[in-house]
JSON list of C-alpha atoms in Angstrom, two decimals:
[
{"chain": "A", "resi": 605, "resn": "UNK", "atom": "CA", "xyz": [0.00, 0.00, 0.00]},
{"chain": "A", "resi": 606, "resn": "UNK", "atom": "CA", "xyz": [1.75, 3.21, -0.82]},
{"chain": "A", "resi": 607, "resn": "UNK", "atom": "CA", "xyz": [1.59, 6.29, 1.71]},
{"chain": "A", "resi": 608, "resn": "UNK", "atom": "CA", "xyz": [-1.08, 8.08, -0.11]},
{"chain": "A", "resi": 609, "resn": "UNK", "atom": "CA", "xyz": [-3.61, 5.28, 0.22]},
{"chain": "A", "resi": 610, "resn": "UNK", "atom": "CA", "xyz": [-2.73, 4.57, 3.74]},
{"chain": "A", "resi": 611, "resn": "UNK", "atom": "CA", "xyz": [-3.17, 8.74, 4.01]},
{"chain": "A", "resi": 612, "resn": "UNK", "atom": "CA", "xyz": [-6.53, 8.36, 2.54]},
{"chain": "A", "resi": 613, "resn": "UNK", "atom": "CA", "xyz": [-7.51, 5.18, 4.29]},
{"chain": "A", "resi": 614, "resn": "UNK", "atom": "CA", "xyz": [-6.97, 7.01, 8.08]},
{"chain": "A", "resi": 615, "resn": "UNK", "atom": "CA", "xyz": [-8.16, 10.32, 6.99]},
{"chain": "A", "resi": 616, "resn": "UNK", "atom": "CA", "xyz": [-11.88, 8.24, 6.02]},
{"chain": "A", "resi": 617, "resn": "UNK", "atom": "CA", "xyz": [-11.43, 6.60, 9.30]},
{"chain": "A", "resi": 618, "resn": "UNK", "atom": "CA", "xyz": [-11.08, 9.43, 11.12]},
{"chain": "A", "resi": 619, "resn": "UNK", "atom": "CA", "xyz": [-14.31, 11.56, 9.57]},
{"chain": "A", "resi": 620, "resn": "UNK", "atom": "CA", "xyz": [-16.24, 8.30, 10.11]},
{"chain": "A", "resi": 621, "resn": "UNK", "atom": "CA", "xyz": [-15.76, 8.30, 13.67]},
{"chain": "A", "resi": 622, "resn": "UNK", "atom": "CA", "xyz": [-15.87, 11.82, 14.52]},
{"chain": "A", "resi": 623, "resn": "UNK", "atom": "CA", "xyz": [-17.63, 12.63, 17.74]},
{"chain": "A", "resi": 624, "resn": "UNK", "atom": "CA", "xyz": [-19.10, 15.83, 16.23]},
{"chain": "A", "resi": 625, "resn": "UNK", "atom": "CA", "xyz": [-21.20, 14.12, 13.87]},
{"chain": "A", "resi": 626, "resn": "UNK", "atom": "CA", "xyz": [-22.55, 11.48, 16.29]},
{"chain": "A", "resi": 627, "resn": "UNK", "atom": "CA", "xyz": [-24.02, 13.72, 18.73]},
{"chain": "A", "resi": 628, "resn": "UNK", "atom": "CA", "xyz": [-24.95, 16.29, 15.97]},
{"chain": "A", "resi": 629, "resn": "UNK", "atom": "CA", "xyz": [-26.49, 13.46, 14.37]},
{"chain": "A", "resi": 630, "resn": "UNK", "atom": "CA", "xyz": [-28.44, 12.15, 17.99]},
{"chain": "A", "resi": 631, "resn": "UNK", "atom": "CA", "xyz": [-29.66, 15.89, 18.77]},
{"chain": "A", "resi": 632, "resn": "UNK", "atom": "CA", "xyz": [-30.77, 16.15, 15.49]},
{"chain": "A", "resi": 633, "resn": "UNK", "atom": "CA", "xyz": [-32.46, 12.96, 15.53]},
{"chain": "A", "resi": 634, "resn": "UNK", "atom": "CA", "xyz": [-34.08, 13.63, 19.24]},
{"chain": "A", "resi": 635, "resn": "UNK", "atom": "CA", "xyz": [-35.04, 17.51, 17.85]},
{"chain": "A", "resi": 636, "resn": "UNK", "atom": "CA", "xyz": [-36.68, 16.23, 15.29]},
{"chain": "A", "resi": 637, "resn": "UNK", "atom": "CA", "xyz": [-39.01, 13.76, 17.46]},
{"chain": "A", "resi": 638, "resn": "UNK", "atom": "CA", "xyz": [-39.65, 16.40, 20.21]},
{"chain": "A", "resi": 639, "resn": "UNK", "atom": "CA", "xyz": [-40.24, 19.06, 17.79]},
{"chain": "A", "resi": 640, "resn": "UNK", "atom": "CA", "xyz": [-43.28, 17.16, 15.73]},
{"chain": "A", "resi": 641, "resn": "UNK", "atom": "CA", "xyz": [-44.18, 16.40, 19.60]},
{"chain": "A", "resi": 642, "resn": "UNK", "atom": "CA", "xyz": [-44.54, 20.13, 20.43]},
{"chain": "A", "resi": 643, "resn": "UNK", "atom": "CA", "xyz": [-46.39, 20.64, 17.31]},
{"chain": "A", "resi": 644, "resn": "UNK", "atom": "CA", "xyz": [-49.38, 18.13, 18.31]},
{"chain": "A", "resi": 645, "resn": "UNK", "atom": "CA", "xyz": [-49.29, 19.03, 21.86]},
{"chain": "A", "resi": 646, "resn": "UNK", "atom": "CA", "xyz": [-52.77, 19.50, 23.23]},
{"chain": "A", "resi": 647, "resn": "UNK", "atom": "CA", "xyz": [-54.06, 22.06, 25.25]},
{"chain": "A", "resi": 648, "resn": "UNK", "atom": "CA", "xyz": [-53.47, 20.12, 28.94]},
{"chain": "A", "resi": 649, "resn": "UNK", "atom": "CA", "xyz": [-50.13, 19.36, 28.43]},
{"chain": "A", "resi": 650, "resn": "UNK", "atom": "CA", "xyz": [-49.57, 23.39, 27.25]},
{"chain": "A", "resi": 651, "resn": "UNK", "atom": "CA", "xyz": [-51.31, 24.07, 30.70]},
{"chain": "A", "resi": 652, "resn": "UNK", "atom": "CA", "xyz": [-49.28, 21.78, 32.59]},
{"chain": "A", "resi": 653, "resn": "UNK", "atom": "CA", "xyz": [-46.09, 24.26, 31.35]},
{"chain": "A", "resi": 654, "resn": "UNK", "atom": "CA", "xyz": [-47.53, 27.58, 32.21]},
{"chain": "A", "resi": 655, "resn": "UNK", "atom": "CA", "xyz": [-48.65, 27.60, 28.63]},
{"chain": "A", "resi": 656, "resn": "UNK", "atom": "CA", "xyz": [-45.77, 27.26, 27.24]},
{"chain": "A", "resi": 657, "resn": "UNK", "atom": "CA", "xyz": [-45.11, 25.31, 24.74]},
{"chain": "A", "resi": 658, "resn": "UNK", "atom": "CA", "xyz": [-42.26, 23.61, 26.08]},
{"chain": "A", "resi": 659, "resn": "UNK", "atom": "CA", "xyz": [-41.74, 20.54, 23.64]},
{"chain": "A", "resi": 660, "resn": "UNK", "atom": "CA", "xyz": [-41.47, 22.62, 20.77]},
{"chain": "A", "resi": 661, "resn": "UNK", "atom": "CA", "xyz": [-39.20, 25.46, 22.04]},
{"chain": "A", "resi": 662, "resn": "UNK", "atom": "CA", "xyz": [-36.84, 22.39, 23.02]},
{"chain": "A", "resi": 663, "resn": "UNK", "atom": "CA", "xyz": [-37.31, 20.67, 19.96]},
{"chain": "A", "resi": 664, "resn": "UNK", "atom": "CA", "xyz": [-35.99, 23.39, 18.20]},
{"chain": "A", "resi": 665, "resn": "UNK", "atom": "CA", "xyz": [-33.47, 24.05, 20.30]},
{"chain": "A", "resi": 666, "resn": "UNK", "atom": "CA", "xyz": [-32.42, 20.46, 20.09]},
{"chain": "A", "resi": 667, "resn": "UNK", "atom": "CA", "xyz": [-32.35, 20.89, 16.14]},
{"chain": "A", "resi": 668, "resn": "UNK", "atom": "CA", "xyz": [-30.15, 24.12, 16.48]},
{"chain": "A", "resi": 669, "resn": "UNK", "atom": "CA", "xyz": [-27.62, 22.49, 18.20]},
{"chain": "A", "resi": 670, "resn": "UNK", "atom": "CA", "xyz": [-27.31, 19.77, 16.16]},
{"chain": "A", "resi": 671, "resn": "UNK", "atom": "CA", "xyz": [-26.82, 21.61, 13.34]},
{"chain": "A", "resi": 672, "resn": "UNK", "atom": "CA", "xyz": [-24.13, 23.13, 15.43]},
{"chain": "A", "resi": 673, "resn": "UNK", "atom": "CA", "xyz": [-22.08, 20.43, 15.80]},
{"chain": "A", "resi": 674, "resn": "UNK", "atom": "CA", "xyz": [-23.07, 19.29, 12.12]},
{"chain": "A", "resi": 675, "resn": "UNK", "atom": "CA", "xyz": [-21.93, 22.69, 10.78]},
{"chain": "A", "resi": 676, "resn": "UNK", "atom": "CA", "xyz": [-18.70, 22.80, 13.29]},
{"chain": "A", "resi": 677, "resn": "UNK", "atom": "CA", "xyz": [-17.04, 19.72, 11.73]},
{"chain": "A", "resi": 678, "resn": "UNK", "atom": "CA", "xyz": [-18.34, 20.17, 8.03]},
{"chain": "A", "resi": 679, "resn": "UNK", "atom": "CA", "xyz": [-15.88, 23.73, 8.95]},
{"chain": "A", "resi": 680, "resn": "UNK", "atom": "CA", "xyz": [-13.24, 22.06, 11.17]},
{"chain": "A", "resi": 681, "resn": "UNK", "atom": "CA", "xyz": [-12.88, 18.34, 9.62]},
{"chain": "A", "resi": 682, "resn": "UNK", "atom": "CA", "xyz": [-10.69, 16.06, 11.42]},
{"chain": "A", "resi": 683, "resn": "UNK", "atom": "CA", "xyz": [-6.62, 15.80, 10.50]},
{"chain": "A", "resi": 684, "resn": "UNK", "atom": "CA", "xyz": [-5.53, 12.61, 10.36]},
{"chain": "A", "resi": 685, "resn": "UNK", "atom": "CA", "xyz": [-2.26, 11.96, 12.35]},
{"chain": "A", "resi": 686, "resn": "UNK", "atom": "CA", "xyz": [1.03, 12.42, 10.24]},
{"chain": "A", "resi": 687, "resn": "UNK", "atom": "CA", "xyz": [3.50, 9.75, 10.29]},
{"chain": "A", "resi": 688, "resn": "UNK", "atom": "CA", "xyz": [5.77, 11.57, 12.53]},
{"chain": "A", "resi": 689, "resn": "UNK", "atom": "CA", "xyz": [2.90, 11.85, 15.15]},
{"chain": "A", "resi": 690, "resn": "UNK", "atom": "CA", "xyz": [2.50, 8.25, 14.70]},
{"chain": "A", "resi": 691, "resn": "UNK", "atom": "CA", "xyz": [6.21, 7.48, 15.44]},
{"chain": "A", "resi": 692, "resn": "UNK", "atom": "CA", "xyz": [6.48, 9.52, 18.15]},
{"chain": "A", "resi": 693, "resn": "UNK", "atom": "CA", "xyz": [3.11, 7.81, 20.09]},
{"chain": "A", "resi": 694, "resn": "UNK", "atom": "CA", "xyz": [4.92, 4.53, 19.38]},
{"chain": "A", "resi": 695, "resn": "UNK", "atom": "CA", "xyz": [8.29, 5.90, 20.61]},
{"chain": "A", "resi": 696, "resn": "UNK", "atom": "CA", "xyz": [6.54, 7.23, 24.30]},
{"chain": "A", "resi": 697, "resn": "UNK", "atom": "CA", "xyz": [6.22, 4.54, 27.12]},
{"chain": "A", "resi": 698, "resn": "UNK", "atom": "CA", "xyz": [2.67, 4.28, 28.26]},
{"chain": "A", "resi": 699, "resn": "UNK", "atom": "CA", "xyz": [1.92, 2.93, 32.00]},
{"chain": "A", "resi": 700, "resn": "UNK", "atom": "CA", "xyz": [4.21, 3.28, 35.23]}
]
């Protein structure tokens, strides 16, 4: 395998497993839910919040922060470690 492909291959791994997206992904996924929630909310559980509409304020809320962290690593992708970074993890003992 030649350096570029191995370049490629941990640079894929790395925007794969990105914690940004996962939790963007789960608020999204929990906004949207609470958010269609809020919509159909009837009028006792809008009295039960002071008449507030809570669901749907926090549904949106919920969206807008995972577009956040959606938008913050579509800006700020992930670097894959360089080979010197590499050697030099190898190179420090780990433990006591």
């Amino acid at each position: 395998m030649t350096e570029d492909e191995e370049l490629k291959k941990r640079s894929a791994a790395a925007k794969l497993f990105d914690i940004r997206r996962v939790i963007g992904a789960l608020f999204v996924v929990y906004g949207v839910i609470v958010t269609l929630l809020g919509i159909f909310d009837n009028q006792s559980e809008i009295d039960k919040a002071s008449g507030v509409r809570i669901n749907l304020w926090m549904g949106l809320a919920m969206l807008a922060l995972g577009g956040v962290f959606l938008a913050w690593q579509w800006w700020r992708p992930p670097v894959p470690p360089t080979d010197e970074d590499l050697r030099t993890s190898d190179e420090t003992p780990t433990g006591t």
